[in-house]
mmCIF file of C-alpha atoms (C1' of nucleotides) and ligand atoms in Angstrom:
data_model
loop_
_atom_site.group_PDB
_atom_site.id
_atom_site.type_symbol
_atom_site.label_atom_id
_atom_site.label_comp_id
_atom_site.label_asym_id
_atom_site.label_seq_id
_atom_site.Cartn_x
_atom_site.Cartn_y
_atom_site.Cartn_z
ATOM 1 C CA MET G 25 -3.469 -0.686 5.716
ATOM 2 C CA ILE G 26 -6.660 -0.590 4.354
ATOM 3 C CA LEU G 27 -6.775 3.330 3.605
ATOM 4 C CA SER G 28 -3.714 5.154 2.311
ATOM 5 C CA LYS G 29 -1.861 7.849 4.473
ATOM 6 C CA SER G 30 -3.193 10.728 2.393
ATOM 7 C CA CYS G 31 -6.745 9.268 2.811
ATOM 8 C CA VAL G 32 -6.070 9.116 6.771
ATOM 9 C CA TYR G 33 -5.010 12.687 6.613
ATOM 10 C CA ALA G 34 -8.037 14.003 4.687
ATOM 11 C CA ILE G 35 -9.972 11.977 7.500
ATOM 12 C CA ARG G 36 -8.389 13.594 10.180
ATOM 13 C CA ALA G 37 -8.309 17.008 8.862
ATOM 14 C CA THR G 38 -12.138 16.996 8.047
ATOM 15 C CA LEU G 39 -12.740 15.645 11.742
ATOM 16 C CA TYR G 40 -10.723 18.662 13.097
ATOM 17 C CA ILE G 41 -12.660 20.951 11.011
ATOM 18 C CA THR G 42 -15.978 19.643 12.064
ATOM 19 C CA ALA G 43 -15.068 19.911 15.571
ATOM 20 C CA GLN G 44 -14.448 23.532 15.053
ATOM 21 C CA GLU G 45 -17.585 24.865 15.331
ATOM 22 C CA ASN G 46 -18.987 28.584 15.230
ATOM 23 C CA ARG G 47 -15.744 29.366 13.003
ATOM 24 C CA GLU G 48 -15.875 30.200 9.128
ATOM 25 C CA TYR G 49 -12.680 29.318 7.582
ATOM 26 C CA ILE G 50 -9.999 27.435 9.033
ATOM 27 C CA PRO G 51 -5.971 27.993 7.646
ATOM 28 C CA VAL G 52 -4.444 25.017 6.694
ATOM 29 C CA LYS G 53 -1.569 25.813 8.453
ATOM 30 C CA GLU G 54 -3.381 25.516 11.784
ATOM 31 C CA ILE G 55 -4.940 22.145 10.772
ATOM 32 C CA ALA G 56 -1.107 20.963 10.001
ATOM 33 C CA LYS G 57 0.396 22.296 13.193
ATOM 34 C CA GLU G 58 -2.426 20.684 15.308
ATOM 35 C CA LEU G 59 -2.417 17.430 13.427
ATOM 36 C CA ASN G 60 1.435 17.615 13.290
ATOM 37 C CA LEU G 61 1.228 16.648 9.315
ATOM 38 C CA SER G 62 3.249 18.457 6.773
ATOM 39 C CA PHE G 63 1.775 21.733 5.892
ATOM 40 C CA HIS G 64 2.444 21.618 2.203
ATOM 41 C CA PHE G 65 1.414 17.812 2.035
ATOM 42 C CA LEU G 66 -1.372 18.520 3.838
ATOM 43 C CA THR G 67 -2.512 21.624 1.533
ATOM 44 C CA LYS G 68 -2.091 19.676 -1.566
ATOM 45 C CA ILE G 69 -4.322 16.799 -0.163
ATOM 46 C CA LEU G 70 -7.243 19.324 1.228
ATOM 47 C CA GLN G 71 -7.146 21.041 -2.304
ATOM 48 C CA GLY G 72 -8.273 17.581 -3.826
ATOM 49 C CA LEU G 73 -11.314 17.810 -1.414
ATOM 50 C CA THR G 74 -11.941 21.116 -2.551
ATOM 51 C CA ASN G 75 -11.924 20.272 -6.371
ATOM 52 C CA ALA G 76 -14.113 17.326 -5.535
ATOM 53 C CA SER G 77 -16.646 20.022 -4.025
ATOM 54 C CA LEU G 78 -16.384 18.331 -0.524
ATOM 55 C CA MET G 79 -14.578 21.391 0.854
ATOM 56 C CA LYS G 80 -14.776 25.250 0.269
ATOM 57 C CA SER G 81 -11.642 27.333 0.090
ATOM 58 C CA TYR G 82 -10.869 31.421 0.544
ATOM 59 C CA ARG G 83 -7.766 33.061 -0.092
ATOM 60 C CA GLY G 84 -6.126 35.856 1.679
ATOM 61 C CA PRO G 85 -5.824 36.568 5.497
ATOM 62 C CA ASN G 86 -8.884 35.173 7.366
ATOM 63 C CA GLY G 87 -9.080 32.346 4.858
ATOM 64 C CA GLY G 88 -8.571 29.043 5.150
ATOM 65 C CA VAL G 89 -10.833 25.991 4.296
ATOM 66 C CA ALA G 90 -14.215 24.765 5.232
ATOM 67 C CA MET G 91 -16.677 22.011 4.693
ATOM 68 C CA ALA G 92 -18.640 22.557 1.579
ATOM 69 C CA ARG G 93 -22.074 21.128 3.645
ATOM 70 C CA SER G 94 -23.177 20.674 6.952
ATOM 71 C CA ALA G 95 -20.863 17.722 8.422
ATOM 72 C CA ASP G 96 -23.939 15.963 9.635
ATOM 73 C CA SER G 97 -24.553 15.424 6.066
ATOM 74 C CA ILE G 98 -21.172 14.183 4.725
ATOM 75 C CA TYR G 99 -20.314 10.568 5.008
ATOM 76 C CA LEU G 100 -17.014 9.234 5.759
ATOM 77 C CA ILE G 101 -17.081 7.077 2.538
ATOM 78 C CA GLU G 102 -17.413 10.432 0.566
ATOM 79 C CA VAL G 103 -13.904 11.332 1.849
ATOM 80 C CA ILE G 104 -12.522 7.795 1.017
ATOM 81 C CA ASP G 105 -13.984 7.982 -2.400
ATOM 82 C CA VAL G 106 -12.389 11.084 -2.959
ATOM 83 C CA MET G 107 -8.989 10.109 -1.875
ATOM 84 C CA ASP G 108 -8.678 6.260 -2.536
ATOM 85 C CA GLY G 109 -11.752 5.423 -4.593
ATOM 86 C CA LEU G 110 -14.332 2.458 -3.714
ATOM 87 C CA ASP G 111 -12.419 -0.305 -5.346
ATOM 88 C CA ILE G 112 -11.181 -1.667 -1.917
ATOM 89 C CA PHE G 113 -14.974 -2.536 -1.470
ATOM 90 C CA SER G 114 -15.352 -4.655 -3.927
ATOM 91 C CA GLU G 115 -11.936 -6.124 -4.598
ATOM 92 C CA CYS G 116 -10.783 -9.774 -4.025
ATOM 93 C CA LEU G 117 -8.863 -10.395 -1.090
ATOM 94 C CA LEU G 118 -6.384 -12.560 -2.891
ATOM 95 C CA GLY G 119 -6.605 -10.672 -6.190
ATOM 96 C CA LEU G 120 -7.597 -13.659 -7.940
ATOM 97 C CA PRO G 121 -8.541 -13.244 -11.319
ATOM 98 C CA ASN G 122 -11.660 -15.048 -12.937
ATOM 99 C CA CYS G 123 -13.050 -15.261 -9.784
ATOM 100 C CA ASN G 124 -16.701 -15.030 -9.770
ATOM 101 C CA ASP G 125 -19.615 -15.643 -7.061
ATOM 102 C CA ILE G 126 -20.640 -19.286 -8.639
ATOM 103 C CA ASN G 127 -17.756 -21.038 -7.852
ATOM 104 C CA PRO G 128 -15.959 -18.986 -4.984
ATOM 105 C CA CYS G 129 -13.077 -19.948 -3.249
ATOM 106 C CA PRO G 130 -13.475 -20.923 0.473
ATOM 107 C CA LEU G 131 -12.551 -17.616 1.830
ATOM 108 C CA HIS G 132 -15.019 -15.719 -0.057
ATOM 109 C CA GLU G 133 -18.195 -15.426 2.066
ATOM 110 C CA GLU G 134 -16.417 -14.630 5.282
ATOM 111 C CA TRP G 135 -14.320 -11.584 3.342
ATOM 112 C CA ALA G 136 -17.202 -10.387 1.444
ATOM 113 C CA LYS G 137 -19.389 -10.296 4.786
ATOM 114 C CA ASN G 138 -16.504 -8.224 6.541
ATOM 115 C CA ARG G 139 -16.203 -6.164 3.461
ATOM 116 C CA THR G 140 -19.580 -5.245 3.261
ATOM 117 C CA SER G 141 -19.890 -4.175 6.985
ATOM 118 C CA ILE G 142 -16.856 -2.066 6.793
ATOM 119 C CA HIS G 143 -18.539 -0.517 3.851
ATOM 120 C CA LYS G 144 -21.385 0.025 5.500
ATOM 121 C CA MET G 145 -19.910 1.323 8.482
ATOM 122 C CA PHE G 146 -18.190 4.154 6.033
ATOM 123 C CA GLN G 147 -21.490 4.909 4.547
ATOM 124 C CA THR G 148 -23.367 5.696 7.455
ATOM 125 C CA MET G 149 -21.023 7.300 9.738
ATOM 126 C CA THR G 150 -20.973 11.161 9.526
ATOM 127 C CA LEU G 151 -18.018 13.120 10.551
ATOM 128 C CA SER G 152 -20.450 14.701 12.914
ATOM 129 C CA GLN G 153 -21.147 11.314 14.494
ATOM 130 C CA ILE G 154 -17.644 11.096 14.956
ATOM 131 C CA VAL G 155 -16.901 14.263 16.094
ATOM 132 C CA ASN G 156 -19.788 14.104 18.754
ATOM 133 C CA ASN G 157 -18.628 10.749 20.075
ATOM 134 C CA ILE G 158 -15.062 11.568 20.431
ATOM 135 C CA ASP G 159 -12.825 13.433 22.652
ATOM 136 C CA LYS G 160 -11.965 16.247 20.844
ATOM 137 C CA LEU G 161 -8.758 17.126 22.615
ATOM 138 C CA ARG G 162 -7.682 13.876 20.998
ATOM 139 C CA LEU G 163 -8.332 14.605 17.589
ATOM 140 C CA GLY G 164 -5.167 16.789 17.491
ATOM 141 C CA LEU G 165 -2.251 14.164 17.972
ATOM 142 C CA MET I 17 -5.695 -4.041 -0.880
ATOM 143 C CA ILE I 18 -5.162 -5.209 2.514
ATOM 144 C CA LEU I 19 -2.476 -8.004 1.549
ATOM 145 C CA SER I 20 0.623 -6.788 -0.540
ATOM 146 C CA LYS I 21 1.039 -8.147 -4.245
ATOM 147 C CA SER I 22 3.993 -10.125 -2.767
ATOM 148 C CA CYS I 23 1.924 -11.880 -0.251
ATOM 149 C CA VAL I 24 -0.550 -12.402 -2.816
ATOM 150 C CA TYR I 25 1.592 -14.291 -4.858
ATOM 151 C CA ALA I 26 3.042 -16.243 -2.096
ATOM 152 C CA ILE I 27 -0.324 -17.564 -1.317
ATOM 153 C CA ARG I 28 -1.125 -18.321 -4.789
ATOM 154 C CA ALA I 29 2.240 -20.104 -4.966
ATOM 155 C CA THR I 30 1.674 -22.291 -1.843
ATOM 156 C CA LEU I 31 -1.794 -23.211 -2.926
ATOM 157 C CA TYR I 32 -0.692 -24.502 -6.315
ATOM 158 C CA ILE I 33 2.091 -26.185 -4.660
ATOM 159 C CA THR I 34 -0.539 -27.746 -2.032
ATOM 160 C CA ALA I 35 -2.640 -28.757 -5.233
ATOM 161 C CA GLN I 36 0.148 -30.687 -6.671
ATOM 162 C CA GLU I 37 -0.219 -34.149 -4.425
ATOM 163 C CA ASN I 38 2.056 -37.027 -4.787
ATOM 164 C CA ARG I 39 4.816 -34.550 -6.363
ATOM 165 C CA GLU I 40 8.227 -34.006 -4.726
ATOM 166 C CA TYR I 41 9.854 -30.610 -5.577
ATOM 167 C CA ILE I 42 8.051 -28.500 -8.007
ATOM 168 C CA PRO I 43 10.263 -26.391 -9.984
ATOM 169 C CA VAL I 44 9.675 -22.461 -9.474
ATOM 170 C CA LYS I 45 9.535 -21.956 -13.113
ATOM 171 C CA GLU I 46 6.516 -24.231 -13.400
ATOM 172 C CA ILE I 47 4.746 -22.281 -10.922
ATOM 173 C CA ALA I 48 5.347 -19.200 -12.556
ATOM 174 C CA LYS I 49 4.293 -20.299 -15.904
ATOM 175 C CA GLU I 50 1.317 -21.821 -14.472
ATOM 176 C CA LEU I 51 0.506 -18.665 -12.309
ATOM 177 C CA ASN I 52 1.539 -15.969 -15.112
ATOM 178 C CA LEU I 53 4.102 -14.583 -12.359
ATOM 179 C CA SER I 54 7.570 -13.144 -13.099
ATOM 180 C CA PHE I 55 9.827 -16.260 -12.740
ATOM 181 C CA HIS I 56 12.744 -14.192 -11.011
ATOM 182 C CA PHE I 57 10.091 -12.410 -8.574
ATOM 183 C CA LEU I 58 8.504 -15.583 -7.433
ATOM 184 C CA THR I 59 11.593 -16.816 -6.976
ATOM 185 C CA LYS I 60 12.780 -13.961 -4.367
ATOM 186 C CA ILE I 61 9.212 -14.416 -2.598
ATOM 187 C CA LEU I 62 9.477 -18.430 -2.529
ATOM 188 C CA GLN I 63 12.824 -17.912 -1.293
ATOM 189 C CA GLY I 64 11.736 -15.772 1.565
ATOM 190 C CA LEU I 65 9.165 -18.676 2.481
ATOM 191 C CA THR I 66 12.138 -20.877 2.465
ATOM 192 C CA ASN I 67 14.308 -18.832 4.638
ATOM 193 C CA ALA I 68 11.171 -18.920 7.466
ATOM 194 C CA SER I 69 11.104 -22.704 6.693
ATOM 195 C CA LEU I 70 7.749 -22.786 5.743
ATOM 196 C CA MET I 71 9.123 -24.251 2.591
ATOM 197 C CA LYS I 72 11.953 -26.318 1.646
ATOM 198 C CA SER I 73 13.850 -26.472 -1.643
ATOM 199 C CA TYR I 74 16.224 -28.575 -3.654
ATOM 200 C CA ARG I 75 18.844 -27.545 -6.573
ATOM 201 C CA GLY I 76 19.712 -28.784 -9.449
ATOM 202 C CA PRO I 77 17.822 -30.910 -11.998
ATOM 203 C CA ASN I 78 14.414 -32.614 -10.909
ATOM 204 C CA GLY I 79 14.807 -29.763 -7.838
ATOM 205 C CA GLY I 80 12.411 -27.079 -6.828
ATOM 206 C CA VAL I 81 10.472 -26.056 -3.997
ATOM 207 C CA ALA I 82 7.884 -27.826 -1.934
ATOM 208 C CA MET I 83 6.097 -27.238 1.504
ATOM 209 C CA ALA I 84 8.026 -28.136 4.522
ATOM 210 C CA ARG I 85 5.143 -29.694 6.427
ATOM 211 C CA SER I 86 1.940 -31.382 5.454
ATOM 212 C CA ALA I 87 -0.470 -28.627 3.904
ATOM 213 C CA ASP I 88 -3.274 -29.438 6.188
ATOM 214 C CA SER I 89 -1.093 -28.340 9.271
ATOM 215 C CA ILE I 90 -0.185 -24.827 7.499
ATOM 216 C CA TYR I 91 -2.298 -21.956 8.280
ATOM 217 C CA LEU I 92 -2.647 -18.953 5.828
ATOM 218 C CA ILE I 93 -1.885 -16.708 8.558
ATOM 219 C CA GLU I 94 1.749 -18.244 8.331
ATOM 220 C CA VAL I 95 2.367 -17.322 4.817
ATOM 221 C CA ILE I 96 1.172 -13.502 5.580
ATOM 222 C CA ASP I 97 3.092 -13.526 8.450
ATOM 223 C CA VAL I 98 6.429 -13.934 6.750
ATOM 224 C CA MET I 99 5.271 -11.736 3.674
ATOM 225 C CA ASP I 100 3.427 -8.595 5.267
ATOM 226 C CA GLY I 101 3.583 -9.254 9.051
ATOM 227 C CA LEU I 102 0.952 -9.275 11.322
ATOM 228 C CA ASP I 103 0.518 -5.554 12.376
ATOM 229 C CA ILE I 104 -2.644 -5.389 9.713
ATOM 230 C CA PHE I 105 -4.429 -7.213 12.778
ATOM 231 C CA SER I 106 -3.727 -4.773 15.342
ATOM 232 C CA GLU I 107 -3.458 -1.648 13.455
ATOM 233 C CA CYS I 108 -5.912 1.181 13.504
ATOM 234 C CA LEU I 109 -7.986 1.854 11.013
ATOM 235 C CA LEU I 110 -7.465 5.626 10.671
ATOM 236 C CA GLY I 111 -3.555 5.368 11.869
ATOM 237 C CA LEU I 112 -4.657 7.611 14.733
ATOM 238 C CA PRO I 113 -2.077 7.945 17.472
ATOM 239 C CA ASN I 114 -2.672 8.044 21.467
ATOM 240 C CA CYS I 115 -6.088 6.047 20.739
ATOM 241 C CA ASN I 116 -6.733 3.576 23.657
ATOM 242 C CA ASP I 117 -10.135 1.264 24.192
ATOM 243 C CA ILE I 118 -10.572 3.480 27.122
ATOM 244 C CA ASN I 119 -11.628 6.093 25.266
ATOM 245 C CA PRO I 120 -12.297 4.827 21.713
ATOM 246 C CA CYS I 121 -13.515 6.542 18.485
ATOM 247 C CA PRO I 122 -17.152 5.307 17.274
ATOM 248 C CA LEU I 123 -15.579 3.500 14.702
ATOM 249 C CA HIS I 124 -13.671 1.302 17.101
ATOM 250 C CA GLU I 125 -16.128 -1.425 17.764
ATOM 251 C CA GLU I 126 -17.082 -1.780 14.184
ATOM 252 C CA TRP I 127 -13.678 -2.160 13.015
ATOM 253 C CA ALA I 128 -12.237 -3.995 15.742
ATOM 254 C CA LYS I 129 -15.031 -7.113 15.032
ATOM 255 C CA ASN I 130 -14.117 -7.064 11.583
ATOM 256 C CA ARG I 131 -10.474 -7.052 12.140
ATOM 257 C CA THR I 132 -10.593 -9.734 14.332
ATOM 258 C CA SER I 133 -13.077 -11.763 12.169
ATOM 259 C CA ILE I 134 -10.535 -11.530 9.175
ATOM 260 C CA HIS I 135 -7.674 -12.502 11.462
ATOM 261 C CA LYS I 136 -9.671 -15.743 12.692
ATOM 262 C CA MET I 137 -10.639 -16.356 9.098
ATOM 263 C CA PHE I 138 -6.732 -16.468 8.093
ATOM 264 C CA GLN I 139 -5.886 -18.514 11.434
ATOM 265 C CA THR I 140 -8.327 -21.103 10.939
ATOM 266 C CA MET I 141 -8.051 -22.077 7.321
ATOM 267 C CA THR I 142 -5.335 -24.244 6.080
ATOM 268 C CA LEU I 143 -4.117 -24.545 2.819
ATOM 269 C CA SER I 144 -5.249 -27.984 2.091
ATOM 270 C CA GLN I 145 -8.855 -26.708 3.170
ATOM 271 C CA ILE I 146 -8.539 -24.136 0.590
ATOM 272 C CA VAL I 147 -7.392 -26.406 -2.171
ATOM 273 C CA ASN I 148 -9.947 -29.125 -1.260
ATOM 274 C CA ASN I 149 -12.715 -26.423 -1.776
ATOM 275 C CA ILE I 150 -11.662 -24.932 -5.115
ATOM 276 C CA ASP I 151 -12.082 -25.804 -8.465
ATOM 277 C CA LYS I 152 -8.062 -26.963 -9.146
ATOM 278 C CA LEU I 153 -8.376 -25.784 -12.734
ATOM 279 C CA ARG I 154 -8.948 -22.226 -11.278
ATOM 280 C CA LEU I 155 -5.560 -21.950 -9.422
ATOM 281 C CA GLY I 156 -4.081 -21.073 -12.798
ATOM 282 C CA LEU I 157 -4.838 -17.725 -13.874
ATOM 283 C "C1'" DG D 6 -1.141 50.695 -3.834
ATOM 284 C "C1'" DA D 7 1.692 48.614 -0.742
ATOM 285 C "C1'" DC D 8 2.082 44.792 2.175
ATOM 286 C "C1'" DA D 9 0.902 40.556 4.809
ATOM 287 C "C1'" DT D 10 -1.762 36.280 4.478
ATOM 288 C "C1'" DT D 11 -3.406 32.430 2.873
ATOM 289 C "C1'" DT D 12 -4.742 28.835 -1.003
ATOM 290 C "C1'" DA D 13 -3.642 27.142 -5.913
ATOM 291 C "C1'" DA D 14 -0.681 24.597 -9.238
ATOM 292 C "C1'" DG D 15 3.083 22.393 -10.230
ATOM 293 C "C1'" DA D 16 8.046 20.920 -10.218
ATOM 294 C "C1'" DT D 17 10.996 18.090 -7.844
ATOM 295 C "C1'" DA D 18 12.604 14.864 -4.240
ATOM 296 C "C1'" DA D 19 12.839 10.848 -1.144
ATOM 297 C "C1'" DA D 20 11.027 6.280 0.275
ATOM 298 C "C1'" DG D 21 9.213 2.161 -0.467
ATOM 299 C "C1'" DG D 22 6.919 -1.655 -3.044
ATOM 300 C "C1'" DA D 23 7.113 -4.397 -7.331
ATOM 301 C "C1'" DG D 24 9.655 -6.416 -11.186
ATOM 302 C "C1'" DT D 25 14.485 -7.594 -13.443
ATOM 303 C "C1'" DC D 26 18.771 -8.953 -14.333
ATOM 304 C "C1'" DT D 27 23.237 -11.188 -13.731
ATOM 305 C "C1'" DG D 28 26.342 -14.535 -11.816
ATOM 306 C "C1'" DA D 29 27.452 -17.815 -8.357
ATOM 307 C "C1'" DA D 30 26.323 -22.489 -5.893
ATOM 308 C "C1'" DA D 31 24.412 -26.976 -5.836
ATOM 309 C "C1'" DT D 32 23.304 -31.253 -7.970
ATOM 310 C "C1'" DA D 33 21.678 -34.949 -10.980
ATOM 311 C "C1'" DT D 34 23.059 -37.211 -15.637
ATOM 312 C "C1'" DG D 35 26.002 -39.272 -18.835
ATOM 313 C "C1'" DC P 14 34.638 -34.638 -15.760
ATOM 314 C "C1'" DA P 15 31.444 -31.600 -18.769
ATOM 315 C "C1'" DT P 16 26.879 -29.924 -18.942
ATOM 316 C "C1'" DA P 17 22.382 -28.674 -18.418
ATOM 317 C "C1'" DT P 18 19.194 -27.691 -14.594
ATOM 318 C "C1'" DT P 19 17.753 -25.068 -10.818
ATOM 319 C "C1'" DT P 20 17.944 -22.725 -6.281
ATOM 320 C "C1'" DC P 21 20.529 -18.515 -4.203
ATOM 321 C "C1'" DA P 22 22.004 -14.002 -3.736
ATOM 322 C "C1'" DG P 23 22.439 -9.609 -4.900
ATOM 323 C "C1'" DA P 24 22.365 -5.347 -7.578
ATOM 324 C "C1'" DC P 25 20.033 -2.796 -10.211
ATOM 325 C "C1'" DT P 26 15.631 -0.635 -12.512
ATOM 326 C "C1'" DC P 27 10.609 0.864 -12.583
ATOM 327 C "C1'" DC P 28 6.835 2.834 -10.627
ATOM 328 C "C1'" DT P 29 3.640 4.890 -7.151
ATOM 329 C "C1'" DT P 30 3.062 7.062 -2.699
ATOM 330 C "C1'" DT P 31 4.606 10.215 0.234
ATOM 331 C "C1'" DA P 32 6.694 14.700 0.958
ATOM 332 C "C1'" DT P 33 9.374 19.124 -0.062
ATOM 333 C "C1'" DC P 34 9.971 23.419 -2.368
ATOM 334 C "C1'" DT P 35 8.791 27.372 -5.478
ATOM 335 C "C1'" DT P 36 6.223 30.510 -7.552
ATOM 336 C "C1'" DA P 37 1.590 32.414 -8.722
ATOM 337 C "C1'" DA P 38 -2.927 34.221 -7.488
ATOM 338 C "C1'" DA P 39 -6.350 35.978 -4.554
ATOM 339 C "C1'" DT P 40 -7.442 38.590 -1.168
ATOM 340 C "C1'" DG P 41 -7.966 41.746 3.731
ATOM 341 C "C1'" DT P 42 -5.628 45.575 6.169
ATOM 342 C "C1'" DC P 43 -3.589 49.859 6.394
HETATM 343 S S1 LIG N 206 -13.687 -16.894 -4.361
HETATM 344 FE FE1 LIG N 206 -11.867 -16.199 -3.062
HETATM 345 S S2 LIG N 206 -10.297 -15.454 -4.447
HETATM 346 FE FE2 LIG N 206 -12.250 -15.420 -5.629
HETATM 347 S S3 LIG N 206 -12.971 -13.232 -5.655
HETATM 348 FE FE3 LIG N 206 -13.783 -14.328 -3.713
HETATM 349 S S4 LIG N 206 -12.276 -14.343 -1.957
HETATM 350 FE FE4 LIG N 206 -11.338 -13.868 -3.811
HETATM 351 S S1 LIG N 207 -10.778 4.527 18.400
HETATM 352 FE FE1 LIG N 207 -10.949 4.732 16.374
HETATM 353 S S2 LIG N 207 -9.140 5.964 15.222
HETATM 354 FE FE2 LIG N 207 -8.905 5.056 17.618
HETATM 355 S S3 LIG N 207 -7.557 3.038 17.225
HETATM 356 FE FE3 LIG N 207 -9.757 2.685 17.244
HETATM 357 S S4 LIG N 207 -10.655 2.856 15.108
HETATM 358 FE FE4 LIG N 207 -8.534 3.858 15.314
#
DNA sequence: GACATTTAAGATAAAGGAGTCTGAAATATG
DNA sequence: CATATTTCAGACTCCTTTATCTTAAATGTC
């Protein structure tokens, strides 16, 4: 898998939150239940997003978490960056050291092309765009 | 990283072996030294390839390992299959369950395109092709 | 203020991948 | 046959990721 499980959970959670328009703070417990994830694990993951200022949170009754900015200005790559970092988009496929563009292996061009393509995809896709184009009922499960 | 470390080590080792034309069996100790890998770890990895009949081995002095078939008929995907399996080429990017082609998320088409492209790359590239197009001195390190 | 709700923080545990080590089996050489 | 070489087999350790659990802090409601 390209993305870690934590990263995928983070993406799914932010998509769920984005789909809940007209609501202020969403309890983590609700998100965990709807997405069928461990509450405590998801809590820790979303805390990471909150510390990175991608989300905001509020304690106490009626509290929960929410996106820090409008979801149509949040790109998938931002969530990925917080969770996994961006190394995957510059890493070599074969992990060979001492490789450079001057004398690349036969895989390099093809690999670099796809790597860039995937990177661009994450850089241009916002949370809103995904939510608006998906059957919202499918976000859970 | 898309491929596991073991898989990358396996690929690098098979490339090194392929580059050693005119030689019968190559000792694992030599490969490990040249590629700067742990001998015992590489031994275990190459045993896997041998058990999968991708390589053959011979014990005792002058023994070692060799590719089971001509390297120009061995495709990268075969090594990857033995080490990591082929699930990565059908897996969903986001690991979402209950996803299908009828009602895909906005990422699906782009992701599937690149996934297929990478798969094809591994399916069409032989060990010989890589070795013939790379600076052999760079295989070590 | 008492109490219930909810996130924050951090310790702990379980699982898998990565890497190490030891001894057994095979084989060439003398 | 004795010895050195080399793969085979499996146990074992180490590290990272994944997941669980416990306690504290904040906050709304009565
Ligand atoms: S040349 Fe090949 S091995 Fe080197 S960085 Fe590019 S893809 Fe990786
Ligand atoms: S539709 Fe999206 S989430 Fe579903 S399998 Fe395709 S890429 Fe994954």
